[in-house]
CSV table of C-alpha atoms and ligand atoms in Angstrom, one decimal:
chain,number,residue,atom,x,y,z
P,1256,MET,CA,-31.7,-17.5,3.0
P,1257,THR,CA,-32.2,-13.7,2.9
P,1258,THR,CA,-35.2,-12.5,1.1
P,1259,LEU,CA,-34.3,-9.6,-1.4
P,1260,SER,CA,-37.7,-8.0,-1.7
P,1261,PHE,CA,-38.1,-4.5,-0.1
P,1262,ALA,CA,-41.7,-5.5,0.8
P,1263,SER,CA,-40.2,-7.8,3.4
P,1264,LEU,CA,-39.2,-4.7,5.4
P,1265,PRO,CA,-41.5,-2.8,7.8
P,1266,LEU,CA,-41.8,0.1,5.2
P,1267,SER,CA,-44.8,2.2,4.6
P,1268,ARG,CA,-46.7,1.6,1.5
P,1269,ALA,CA,-45.7,5.1,0.2
P,1270,ILE,CA,-42.1,4.2,0.6
P,1271,LEU,CA,-42.5,0.8,-1.2
P,1272,ASP,CA,-44.4,2.3,-4.0
P,1273,ASN,CA,-41.7,5.1,-4.4
P,1274,LEU,CA,-39.1,2.3,-4.6
P,1275,ASP,CA,-41.0,0.8,-7.2
P,1276,ASN,CA,-41.1,4.0,-9.2
P,1277,LEU,CA,-37.5,4.4,-8.9
P,1278,GLY,CA,-37.0,1.0,-10.3
P,1279,TYR,CA,-35.4,-0.5,-7.3
P,1280,GLN,CA,-36.9,-4.1,-7.7
P,1281,THR,CA,-34.7,-5.9,-5.3
P,1282,MET,CA,-32.4,-5.0,-2.4
P,1283,THR,CA,-28.7,-5.1,-3.0
P,1284,PRO,CA,-26.7,-7.4,-0.7
P,1285,ILE,CA,-25.8,-4.5,1.7
P,1286,GLN,CA,-29.3,-3.4,1.9
P,1287,ALA,CA,-30.7,-6.9,2.5
P,1288,GLN,CA,-28.2,-7.3,5.5
P,1289,GLY,CA,-28.2,-3.8,6.8
P,1290,LEU,CA,-31.7,-2.4,6.5
P,1291,PRO,CA,-33.5,-4.9,8.8
P,1292,LEU,CA,-31.2,-3.9,11.5
P,1293,ALA,CA,-31.3,-0.2,10.7
P,1294,LEU,CA,-35.1,-0.2,10.7
P,1295,GLU,CA,-35.0,-1.8,14.3
P,1296,GLY,CA,-33.1,1.3,15.3
P,1297,ARG,CA,-29.8,-0.5,15.8
P,1298,ASP,CA,-26.6,1.2,15.4
P,1299,LEU,CA,-24.7,-0.3,12.4
P,1300,ILE,CA,-21.3,-0.7,11.0
P,1301,ALA,CA,-21.6,-1.6,7.4
P,1302,GLN,CA,-19.1,-2.1,4.9
P,1303,ALA,CA,-19.4,-2.9,1.1
P,1304,LYS,CA,-17.8,-1.7,-1.9
P,1305,THR,CA,-18.5,1.4,-4.0
P,1306,GLY,CA,-21.7,1.2,-6.2
P,1307,SER,CA,-23.4,-1.4,-3.8
P,1308,GLY,CA,-26.3,1.0,-2.9
P,1309,LYS,CA,-25.0,1.9,0.6
P,1310,THR,CA,-26.8,5.4,0.3
P,1311,ALA,CA,-30.2,3.7,0.2
P,1312,ALA,CA,-29.3,1.4,3.0
P,1313,PHE,CA,-29.1,4.4,5.3
P,1314,GLY,CA,-31.3,6.6,3.4
P,1315,LEU,CA,-34.4,4.3,3.9
P,1316,GLY,CA,-33.4,4.1,7.6
P,1317,ILE,CA,-33.5,7.9,7.8
P,1318,ILE,CA,-36.7,8.3,5.8
P,1319,HIS,CA,-38.3,5.4,7.7
P,1320,THR,CA,-38.0,7.4,11.1
P,1321,LEU,CA,-38.4,11.0,9.7
P,1322,ASN,CA,-41.5,13.0,10.8
P,1323,SER,CA,-42.1,15.5,8.0
P,1324,ALA,CA,-44.6,17.3,9.9
P,1325,MET,CA,-42.0,18.3,12.4
P,1326,SER,CA,-39.6,21.0,11.0
P,1327,ALA,CA,-36.5,20.2,13.2
P,1328,THR,CA,-33.5,18.7,11.7
P,1329,GLN,CA,-33.7,15.0,12.4
P,1330,ALA,CA,-31.2,13.4,10.3
P,1331,LEU,CA,-27.3,14.2,9.7
P,1332,VAL,CA,-25.3,12.7,7.1
P,1333,LEU,CA,-21.5,13.6,7.2
P,1334,CYS,CA,-19.5,13.0,3.8
P,1335,PRO,CA,-15.8,13.6,3.1
P,1336,THR,CA,-16.3,15.8,0.1
P,1337,ARG,CA,-18.7,18.0,-1.3
P,1338,GLU,CA,-19.3,16.1,-4.4
P,1339,LEU,CA,-20.3,12.9,-2.3
P,1340,ALA,CA,-22.5,15.1,-0.2
P,1341,GLU,CA,-24.3,16.4,-3.4
P,1342,GLN,CA,-24.6,12.7,-4.5
P,1343,VAL,CA,-26.1,11.5,-1.2
P,1344,ALA,CA,-28.6,14.6,-0.9
P,1345,ASN,CA,-29.8,13.7,-4.6
P,1346,GLU,CA,-30.3,10.1,-3.7
P,1347,LEU,CA,-32.2,11.0,-0.4
P,1348,ARG,CA,-34.3,13.5,-2.4
P,1349,ARG,CA,-35.4,10.5,-4.6
P,1350,LEU,CA,-36.2,8.3,-1.6
P,1351,ALA,CA,-37.9,11.1,0.1
P,1352,ARG,CA,-40.4,11.5,-2.6
P,1353,ALA,CA,-42.4,9.0,-0.6
P,1354,LEU,CA,-42.9,11.5,2.1
P,1355,GLY,CA,-44.0,14.8,0.3
P,1356,ASN,CA,-42.6,17.9,1.6
P,1357,THR,CA,-39.2,17.1,2.9
P,1358,LYS,CA,-36.3,19.6,3.0
P,1359,ILE,CA,-32.8,18.3,2.4
P,1360,ILE,CA,-29.8,20.6,2.5
P,1361,THR,CA,-26.3,20.3,1.8
P,1362,LEU,CA,-23.7,22.3,3.8
P,1363,CYS,CA,-20.3,22.1,2.3
P,1364,GLY,CA,-17.3,24.2,1.7
P,1365,GLY,CA,-16.5,25.7,-1.4
P,1366,THR,CA,-19.5,27.8,-1.7
P,1367,PRO,CA,-20.4,30.9,0.1
P,1368,ILE,CA,-21.9,30.5,3.7
P,1369,ARG,CA,-24.5,33.3,3.5
P,1370,PRO,CA,-27.0,31.6,1.4
P,1371,GLN,CA,-26.6,28.4,3.5
P,1372,VAL,CA,-27.4,30.4,6.7
P,1373,GLU,CA,-30.5,31.9,4.9
P,1374,SER,CA,-31.7,28.6,3.8
P,1375,LEU,CA,-31.2,27.2,7.5
P,1376,LYS,CA,-33.6,29.8,8.8
P,1377,PHE,CA,-36.4,28.0,7.0
P,1378,GLY,CA,-35.6,24.8,8.6
P,1379,ALA,CA,-34.2,21.5,7.1
P,1380,HIS,CA,-35.3,17.9,7.9
P,1381,ILE,CA,-32.2,16.4,6.7
P,1382,ILE,CA,-28.6,17.9,6.5
P,1383,VAL,CA,-25.9,16.5,4.4
P,1384,ALA,CA,-22.7,18.0,5.3
P,1385,THR,CA,-19.0,18.0,4.9
P,1386,PRO,CA,-17.3,18.2,8.5
P,1387,GLY,CA,-15.4,21.5,7.8
P,1388,ARG,CA,-18.3,23.5,6.7
P,1389,LEU,CA,-20.7,22.0,9.5
P,1390,MET,CA,-18.3,23.0,12.2
P,1391,ASP,CA,-18.4,26.8,10.9
P,1392,HIS,CA,-22.1,26.6,11.2
P,1393,LEU,CA,-22.0,25.1,14.7
P,1394,ASP,CA,-19.7,27.9,15.9
P,1395,ARG,CA,-22.1,30.4,14.4
P,1396,SER,CA,-25.0,28.7,16.0
P,1397,THR,CA,-26.8,28.7,12.6
P,1398,VAL,CA,-27.5,25.0,12.9
P,1399,ASP,CA,-29.3,23.0,15.6
P,1400,LEU,CA,-28.3,19.3,15.8
P,1401,SER,CA,-30.3,18.8,19.3
P,1402,ARG,CA,-33.1,16.9,17.6
P,1403,ILE,CA,-31.2,14.5,15.5
P,1404,ARG,CA,-32.3,11.0,15.6
P,1405,THR,CA,-30.3,9.4,12.9
P,1406,LEU,CA,-26.6,10.3,12.4
P,1407,VAL,CA,-24.8,8.7,9.4
P,1408,LEU,CA,-21.0,8.7,8.8
P,1409,ASP,CA,-20.7,7.8,5.0
P,1410,GLU,CA,-17.3,6.9,3.6
P,1411,ALA,CA,-16.1,7.0,7.3
P,1412,ASP,CA,-12.8,5.4,6.3
P,1413,ARG,CA,-12.0,8.3,4.1
P,1414,MET,CA,-13.1,10.8,6.4
P,1415,LEU,CA,-10.5,9.5,8.9
P,1416,ASP,CA,-7.9,9.5,6.2
P,1417,MET,CA,-8.7,13.0,5.3
P,1418,GLY,CA,-7.9,14.0,9.0
P,1419,PHE,CA,-11.5,14.8,9.9
P,1420,TYR,CA,-11.6,12.7,13.0
P,1421,ASP,CA,-11.5,15.7,15.5
P,1422,ASP,CA,-14.1,17.5,13.3
P,1423,VAL,CA,-16.2,14.4,13.5
P,1424,LYS,CA,-15.8,13.9,17.2
P,1425,TYR,CA,-16.9,17.7,17.8
P,1426,ILE,CA,-19.9,17.3,15.7
P,1427,VAL,CA,-21.0,14.1,17.2
P,1428,SER,CA,-20.9,15.7,20.6
P,1429,ALA,CA,-23.2,18.3,19.4
P,1430,CYS,CA,-25.8,15.5,18.6
P,1431,PRO,CA,-28.0,14.1,21.3
P,1432,PRO,CA,-26.6,10.8,23.0
P,1433,GLN,CA,-30.1,9.3,22.3
P,1434,ARG,CA,-29.7,8.8,18.5
P,1435,GLN,CA,-29.0,6.0,16.0
P,1436,THR,CA,-25.6,6.0,14.3
P,1437,LEU,CA,-24.9,4.4,11.3
P,1438,LEU,CA,-21.4,4.1,9.9
P,1439,PHE,CA,-20.8,3.1,6.1
P,1440,SER,CA,-17.5,2.6,4.7
P,1441,ALA,CA,-16.0,0.8,1.5
P,1442,THR,CA,-12.8,-0.6,3.5
P,1443,TYR,CA,-12.8,-1.1,7.1
P,1444,ALA,CA,-9.4,-1.4,8.9
P,1445,ASP,CA,-9.1,-1.8,12.6
P,1446,ASP,CA,-8.0,1.6,13.3
P,1447,ILE,CA,-11.4,3.0,11.9
P,1448,ARG,CA,-13.2,0.3,14.1
P,1449,GLN,CA,-11.3,1.6,17.1
P,1450,ALA,CA,-11.6,5.3,16.1
P,1451,SER,CA,-15.2,5.2,15.5
P,1452,ALA,CA,-16.2,2.8,18.4
P,1453,ARG,CA,-16.9,5.7,20.9
P,1454,PHE,CA,-19.4,7.1,18.4
P,1455,LEU,CA,-21.6,4.0,18.2
P,1456,LYS,CA,-23.5,2.1,20.9
P,1457,LYS,CA,-23.5,-1.9,20.7
P,1458,PRO,CA,-23.2,-1.6,16.8
P,1459,ALA,CA,-24.3,-4.5,14.6
P,1460,GLU,CA,-21.7,-5.2,11.8
P,1461,VAL,CA,-22.5,-6.1,8.3
P,1462,LYS,CA,-20.1,-6.8,5.6
P,1463,VAL,CA,-20.4,-7.8,2.0
P,1464,GLU,CA,-17.6,-9.7,0.7
P,1465,SER,CA,-16.0,-7.6,-2.1
P,1466,VAL,CA,-14.7,-10.4,-4.1
P,1467,HIS,CA,-16.8,-10.7,-7.4
P,1468,GLU,CA,-18.2,-13.3,-9.5
P,1469,ALA,CA,-15.4,-14.2,-11.8
P,1470,SER,CA,-17.9,-14.7,-14.6
P,1471,GLN,CA,-18.8,-10.9,-14.3
P,1472,ILE,CA,-15.6,-9.6,-15.0
P,1473,LYS,CA,-12.9,-10.4,-17.7
P,1474,GLN,CA,-9.8,-10.0,-15.8
P,1475,VAL,CA,-6.4,-10.0,-17.8
P,1476,PHE,CA,-3.0,-9.0,-16.7
P,1477,TYR,CA,-0.2,-7.9,-18.9
P,1478,GLU,CA,3.4,-8.1,-18.2
P,1479,ILE,CA,5.2,-5.1,-19.3
P,1480,GLN,CA,8.5,-3.2,-18.8
P,1481,PRO,CA,8.0,0.0,-16.8
P,1482,ASP,CA,9.0,2.2,-19.8
P,1483,GLN,CA,6.1,0.5,-21.8
P,1484,ARG,CA,3.5,1.3,-19.4
P,1485,LEU,CA,1.7,4.4,-21.0
P,1486,ALA,CA,2.1,3.1,-24.5
P,1487,THR,CA,0.5,-0.1,-23.4
P,1488,VAL,CA,-2.6,1.6,-21.9
P,1489,ALA,CA,-3.2,3.2,-25.3
P,1490,GLN,CA,-2.8,0.1,-27.1
P,1491,ILE,CA,-5.4,-1.5,-24.7
P,1492,LEU,CA,-7.7,1.0,-25.6
P,1493,GLU,CA,-7.3,1.0,-29.1
P,1494,HIS,CA,-7.6,-2.8,-29.1
P,1495,TYR,CA,-10.7,-3.1,-26.9
P,1496,ARG,CA,-12.4,0.2,-27.8
P,1497,PRO,CA,-14.2,0.7,-24.5
P,1498,VAL,CA,-16.7,3.9,-24.4
P,1499,SER,CA,-15.8,4.6,-20.9
P,1500,THR,CA,-12.7,3.5,-18.9
P,1501,LEU,CA,-11.4,4.4,-15.6
P,1502,ALA,CA,-7.7,4.1,-15.3
P,1503,PHE,CA,-6.3,3.8,-12.0
P,1504,CYS,CA,-2.8,5.2,-11.0
P,1505,ASN,CA,-0.9,5.1,-7.7
P,1506,THR,CA,0.3,8.7,-8.1
P,1507,LYS,CA,-1.0,12.0,-9.1
P,1508,ALA,CA,2.1,12.6,-11.4
P,1509,GLN,CA,1.5,9.4,-13.1
P,1510,CYS,CA,-2.3,10.5,-13.6
P,1511,ARG,CA,-0.9,13.6,-15.4
P,1512,GLU,CA,1.6,11.9,-17.5
P,1513,LEU,CA,-0.8,9.3,-18.7
P,1514,SER,CA,-3.6,11.6,-19.5
P,1515,GLN,CA,-1.1,13.8,-21.4
P,1516,HIS,CA,0.1,10.6,-23.1
P,1517,LEU,CA,-3.3,9.5,-24.3
P,1518,GLU,CA,-4.2,13.1,-25.5
P,1519,SER,CA,-1.0,13.1,-27.5
P,1520,ARG,CA,-2.3,9.8,-29.3
P,1521,GLY,CA,-5.6,11.3,-29.9
P,1522,ILE,CA,-7.4,9.5,-27.1
P,1523,SER,CA,-9.5,11.8,-25.0
P,1524,ALA,CA,-8.6,11.6,-21.5
P,1525,LEU,CA,-8.9,13.6,-18.2
P,1526,ALA,CA,-7.2,13.4,-15.1
P,1527,LEU,CA,-9.0,13.5,-11.7
P,1528,HIS,CA,-6.8,14.1,-8.7
P,1529,GLY,CA,-6.6,16.0,-5.6
P,1530,ASP,CA,-5.0,19.1,-7.1
P,1531,LEU,CA,-8.0,20.2,-8.9
P,1532,ASP,CA,-10.5,22.7,-7.6
P,1533,GLN,CA,-14.3,21.9,-7.1
P,1534,ARG,CA,-15.0,23.4,-10.5
P,1535,GLU,CA,-12.4,21.6,-12.2
P,1536,ARG,CA,-13.5,18.3,-10.9
P,1537,GLU,CA,-17.1,18.9,-11.9
P,1538,ASP,CA,-16.1,19.7,-15.4
P,1539,VAL,CA,-14.2,16.5,-15.5
P,1540,LEU,CA,-16.8,14.2,-13.9
P,1541,VAL,CA,-19.6,15.8,-16.1
P,1542,GLN,CA,-17.7,15.0,-19.3
P,1543,PHE,CA,-16.6,11.5,-18.4
P,1544,ALA,CA,-20.3,10.6,-17.2
P,1545,ASN,CA,-22.0,11.9,-20.2
P,1546,GLN,CA,-19.6,9.9,-22.6
P,1547,SER,CA,-17.7,12.9,-24.1
P,1548,CYS,CA,-14.3,11.8,-22.7
P,1549,SER,CA,-13.0,8.2,-23.1
P,1550,VAL,CA,-10.8,7.9,-20.2
P,1551,LEU,CA,-10.9,9.1,-16.8
P,1552,VAL,CA,-7.4,8.9,-15.2
P,1553,ALA,CA,-7.7,8.9,-11.3
P,1554,THR,CA,-6.0,8.0,-8.1
P,1555,ASP,CA,-7.9,5.7,-5.7
P,1556,VAL,CA,-8.7,8.5,-3.4
P,1557,ALA,CA,-10.1,10.7,-6.0
P,1558,ALA,CA,-12.4,8.0,-7.5
P,1559,ARG,CA,-13.7,6.8,-4.4
P,1560,GLY,CA,-17.5,6.8,-3.9
P,1561,LEU,CA,-18.2,8.4,-7.3
P,1562,ASP,CA,-21.3,7.1,-8.7
P,1563,ILE,CA,-20.5,6.4,-12.2
P,1564,GLN,CA,-23.1,4.0,-13.8
P,1565,THR,CA,-21.5,2.7,-17.1
P,1566,LEU,CA,-17.9,1.6,-17.1
P,1567,ASP,CA,-16.8,-0.6,-19.8
P,1568,ALA,CA,-13.3,-1.1,-18.5
P,1569,VAL,CA,-11.1,-0.6,-15.6
P,1570,ILE,CA,-7.2,-0.3,-16.3
P,1571,ASN,CA,-4.7,-0.7,-13.5
P,1572,VAL,CA,-1.9,1.4,-14.8
P,1573,ASP,CA,0.0,0.1,-11.8
P,1574,VAL,CA,-0.7,-2.9,-9.6
P,1575,THR,CA,-1.7,-1.9,-6.2
P,1576,PRO,CA,0.2,-3.3,-3.2
P,1577,ASP,CA,-3.2,-3.7,-1.4
P,1578,PRO,CA,-5.3,-6.7,-3.0
P,1579,GLU,CA,-8.4,-5.3,-1.3
P,1580,VAL,CA,-7.9,-2.1,-3.3
P,1581,HIS,CA,-7.4,-4.0,-6.3
P,1582,ILE,CA,-10.7,-5.9,-5.9
P,1583,HIS,CA,-12.3,-2.5,-5.3
P,1584,ARG,CA,-11.0,-0.9,-8.4
P,1585,ILE,CA,-12.0,-3.8,-10.6
P,1586,GLY,CA,-15.4,-3.9,-8.9
P,1587,ARG,CA,-16.2,-0.6,-10.7
P,1588,THR,CA,-16.8,-2.2,-13.8
P,1589,GLY,CA,-19.2,-5.1,-14.5
P,1590,ARG,CA,-22.1,-3.9,-12.5
P,1591,GLY,CA,-25.6,-5.3,-12.6
P,1592,GLN,CA,-25.9,-7.4,-15.7
P,1593,ALA,CA,-23.2,-5.8,-17.9
P,1594,LYS,CA,-19.9,-7.9,-18.2
P,1595,GLY,CA,-16.9,-5.7,-17.2
P,1596,LEU,CA,-13.3,-5.7,-18.5
P,1597,ALA,CA,-10.3,-5.2,-16.0
P,1598,LEU,CA,-6.9,-5.0,-17.3
P,1599,SER,CA,-4.1,-4.6,-15.3
P,1600,LEU,CA,-0.4,-3.6,-16.2
P,1601,CYS,CA,2.4,-5.5,-14.1
P,1602,SER,CA,6.1,-4.8,-14.2
P,1603,PRO,CA,8.6,-7.3,-12.9
P,1604,ASP,CA,9.0,-5.6,-9.7
P,1605,GLU,CA,5.2,-5.6,-9.2
P,1606,MET,CA,5.0,-9.4,-9.6
P,1607,ARG,CA,4.8,-10.0,-5.9
P,1608,TRP,CA,1.8,-7.7,-5.5
P,1609,ALA,CA,0.1,-9.6,-8.4
P,1610,ASN,CA,0.7,-13.0,-6.6
P,1611,GLN,CA,-0.9,-11.5,-3.4
P,1612,ILE,CA,-3.9,-10.5,-5.4
P,1613,GLU,CA,-4.2,-14.0,-6.8
P,1614,LYS,CA,-4.0,-15.5,-3.5
P,1615,TYR,CA,-6.6,-13.0,-2.1
P,1616,GLN,CA,-9.1,-13.4,-4.8
P,1617,GLY,CA,-8.6,-17.3,-4.8
P,1618,GLN,CA,-8.5,-17.5,-8.5
P,1619,PRO,CA,-5.5,-17.9,-10.9
P,1620,ILE,CA,-4.6,-14.7,-12.8
P,1621,THR,CA,-5.0,-14.8,-16.6
P,1622,TRP,CA,-1.8,-13.5,-18.2
P,1623,ALA,CA,-1.5,-12.1,-21.7
P,1624,ASN,CA,1.2,-10.9,-23.8
P,1625,PRO,CA,0.9,-7.2,-24.7
P,1626,LYS,CA,2.1,-8.0,-28.3
P,1627,THR,CA,-1.4,-9.5,-28.9
P,1628,LEU,CA,-2.8,-5.9,-28.4
P,1629,LYS,CA,-3.6,-5.0,-32.0
P,1630,PRO,CA,-5.8,-2.0,-32.9
P,1631,ALA,CA,-9.3,-2.9,-33.7
P,1632,PRO,CA,-10.8,-1.5,-36.9
P,1633,GLY,CA,-12.7,1.8,-36.8
P,1634,GLY,CA,-10.1,4.5,-36.7
P,1635,ARG,CA,-9.4,6.8,-33.9
P,1636,LEU,CA,-11.0,6.1,-30.5
P,1637,HIS,CA,-13.6,8.9,-30.3
P,1638,PRO,CA,-16.1,9.3,-27.5
P,1639,PRO,CA,-19.6,9.2,-28.9
P,1640,MET,CA,-20.6,12.6,-27.4
P,1641,ILE,CA,-19.4,16.0,-27.1
P,1642,THR,CA,-20.3,18.5,-24.2
P,1643,LEU,CA,-21.7,21.9,-25.0
P,1644,CYS,CA,-21.6,24.2,-22.0
P,1645,ILE,CA,-24.3,26.8,-21.8
P,1646,GLN,CA,-23.7,29.9,-19.7
P,1647,GLY,CA,-26.9,29.6,-17.8
P,1648,GLY,CA,-28.2,27.3,-15.0
P,1649,LYS,CA,-30.5,26.9,-11.9
P,1650,LYS,CA,-30.2,30.7,-11.2
P,1651,ASP,CA,-31.7,31.3,-14.5
P,1652,LYS,CA,-34.3,28.9,-13.9
P,1653,LEU,CA,-33.2,26.7,-16.6
P,1654,ARG,CA,-34.4,23.0,-16.5
P,1655,PRO,CA,-33.4,20.0,-18.4
P,1656,GLY,CA,-36.7,20.1,-20.4
P,1657,ASP,CA,-36.0,23.6,-21.6
P,1658,ILE,CA,-32.6,22.6,-23.2
P,1659,LEU,CA,-34.2,19.3,-24.6
P,1660,GLY,CA,-37.1,21.3,-25.9
P,1661,ALA,CA,-34.9,23.9,-27.6
P,1662,LEU,CA,-33.0,21.0,-29.2
P,1663,THR,CA,-35.8,18.8,-30.3
P,1664,LYS,CA,-38.9,20.8,-30.7
P,1665,ASP,CA,-37.3,24.0,-32.0
P,1666,ALA,CA,-34.2,22.9,-33.7
P,1667,GLY,CA,-35.5,19.6,-34.9
P,1668,PHE,CA,-33.0,17.0,-33.6
P,1669,ALA,CA,-34.0,13.6,-32.5
P,1670,PHE,CA,-34.2,12.8,-28.8
P,1671,GLU,CA,-31.8,10.0,-29.2
P,1672,GLN,CA,-29.1,12.5,-30.3
P,1673,ILE,CA,-29.3,14.3,-27.2
P,1674,GLY,CA,-27.4,12.7,-24.2
P,1675,LYS,CA,-27.2,13.8,-20.4
P,1676,ILE,CA,-28.2,17.2,-19.5
P,1677,ASN,CA,-26.8,18.7,-16.2
P,1678,ILE,CA,-27.9,21.8,-14.8
P,1679,LEU,CA,-25.6,23.4,-12.1
P,1680,GLU,CA,-26.0,26.8,-10.4
P,1681,PHE,CA,-24.7,29.0,-13.1
P,1682,VAL,CA,-24.0,26.7,-16.1
P,1683,SER,CA,-25.5,23.9,-17.8
P,1684,PHE,CA,-23.9,21.0,-19.7
P,1685,VAL,CA,-25.5,19.0,-22.5
P,1686,ALA,CA,-24.1,16.0,-24.3
P,1687,LEU,CA,-24.7,16.0,-27.9
P,1688,GLU,CA,-24.0,13.3,-30.5
P,1689,ARG,CA,-20.6,13.9,-32.2
P,1690,GLY,CA,-22.2,14.0,-35.6
P,1691,ILE,CA,-24.8,16.8,-34.8
P,1692,ALA,CA,-22.6,19.0,-32.4
P,1693,LYS,CA,-21.8,21.6,-34.8
P,1694,ALA,CA,-25.2,21.9,-36.3
P,1695,ALA,CA,-26.8,21.9,-32.9
P,1696,TYR,CA,-24.6,24.6,-31.6
P,1697,ALA,CA,-25.2,26.8,-34.6
P,1698,LYS,CA,-29.0,26.4,-34.1
P,1699,LEU,CA,-29.0,26.8,-30.4
P,1700,SER,CA,-26.6,29.9,-30.4
P,1701,ASN,CA,-28.6,31.7,-32.8
P,1702,GLY,CA,-32.0,30.8,-31.6
P,1703,ASN,CA,-33.2,30.8,-27.9
P,1704,ILE,CA,-33.8,28.7,-24.9
P,1705,LYS,CA,-37.0,29.7,-23.0
P,1706,GLY,CA,-37.1,32.8,-24.9
P,1707,ARG,CA,-33.5,33.8,-24.0
P,1708,ARG,CA,-30.2,33.9,-25.6
P,1709,PHE,CA,-27.2,32.3,-23.8
P,1710,ARG,CA,-23.6,32.2,-24.5
P,1711,MET,CA,-22.2,28.7,-25.1
P,1712,ARG,CA,-19.0,26.9,-25.9
P,1713,PHE,CA,-17.8,23.2,-26.5
P,1714,MET,CA,-15.8,21.7,-23.6
P,1715,SER,CA,-13.5,20.1,-26.0
P,1716,ASP,CA,-13.2,19.3,-29.7
V,403,ADP,P1,-22.4,3.3,-2.6
V,403,ADP,O1,-22.8,4.4,-1.7
V,403,ADP,O2,-22.2,2.0,-2.2
V,403,ADP,O3,-21.1,3.5,-3.6
V,403,ADP,P2,-24.8,4.3,-4.1
V,403,ADP,O4,-25.6,4.4,-3.0
V,403,ADP,O5,-24.1,5.7,-4.7
V,403,ADP,O6,-23.5,3.1,-3.8
V,403,ADP,O7,-25.6,3.4,-5.1
V,403,ADP,C1,-25.1,3.2,-6.4
V,403,ADP,C2,-26.2,3.2,-7.6
V,403,ADP,O8,-27.0,2.2,-7.2
V,403,ADP,C3,-27.0,4.6,-7.4
V,403,ADP,O9,-27.2,5.0,-8.7
V,403,ADP,C4,-28.3,4.1,-6.9
V,403,ADP,O10,-29.5,4.8,-7.3
V,403,ADP,C5,-28.4,2.5,-7.2
V,403,ADP,N1,-29.2,1.6,-6.4
V,403,ADP,C6,-29.1,1.7,-5.1
V,403,ADP,N2,-30.0,0.6,-4.5
V,403,ADP,C7,-30.6,0.1,-5.7
V,403,ADP,C8,-31.6,-1.1,-5.7
V,403,ADP,N3,-32.0,-1.7,-4.7
V,403,ADP,N4,-31.9,-1.4,-7.0
V,403,ADP,C9,-31.4,-0.7,-8.1
V,403,ADP,N5,-30.6,0.5,-8.0
V,403,ADP,C10,-30.1,0.6,-6.8
V,404,MG,MG1,-21.7,6.1,-1.1
């Protein structure tokens, strides 16, 4: 039996205490399998589903070997998108609290390169980057990868899907051959194994089975005719009334159609797909994560890797032809102790895919008639929160405490009525309980935050 206590690992007291402070009591399965090998200095190919704690699995490996007294860049993490890079950098910062002064920077496209160049002059212990932007820096000689000890390829399958292979190859060749390479991925097809084999030395492979405990997730399939698809999604939402739902579609067009249909029925929904620019994506994710949007409609690619904590339900608007993808999708709900709801719509011509899923998961599918979906009492399905966007951010030295203070101490609202606060470079988002939103807006826009007035507006109504 593998032990799940972090204390069983050769980690310093400071790192263990910090994990305790973060509330990481036991290792997740991929950490339990991967960390002992990573800490030995082995190369690693690790596969586990989204949300299984892969970041800490390589993050602790990085932190463990990092010498913060040495200013050279010692670790590099490559991610497919800026968003994932930011997520990884944030988690690494939390883990690195154990070391004291550790500089972690992200180098991603979509933002000006100048400030990055300036920031690099002061040195960075860890760089988290997307391949394209890092290549730019290599070409300008504004980064030095010659002292890298740990190289991580995160979401490696997706980097390859997105056509980053040549960039990754180039970047790897700029790292010293004497290094540890860790490859993390949610799926792991043979072509990835082959493509990445040349980056790794005698890698150990660890894989956590992605089939879930049937008891964690209530899974139901509804047989529908194709023209009933969109309406049935709405009926499901009105019947189960989940606070946060991720609805998967196979195509972008389907995403758009569904979010429009739901909006027309008074259900707040936002679509996440490849055509959005970075700012639009951020707006969508902030509103969904802080519970001011009920449904996020996404393609598999768009939803990959996103760390969304509380998902009450996953809806498969189409059945996916790949059973592994299905298992991934439904695994986004029912994390930890909470029980999840996974509902799939299946048209007659998708039946063969449902059969494949049944075989793959080794459990019979529960079928229900969509006619049993009756709206539950409670009127319209409203999200509990509304997002207020404040035209001031990090650049204005705003911090979450400033906004919380203005709302609670100055304006007299209760702590519980205020939700998530996200501070970005130029704007901030604060989630407000629906019932107090108007009053809070009135007080905040007529008063001040940290002695200053900011313009603000609601993201939706
Ligand atoms: P993945 O990369 O596998 O999709 P993440 O690394 O983003 O998953 O982790 C998902 C969430 O789990 C994060 O919010 C992270 O802080 C949390 N987490 C990771 N490891 C642990 C642990 N051992 N105990 C509790 N929470 C954890
Ligand atoms: Mg991850």
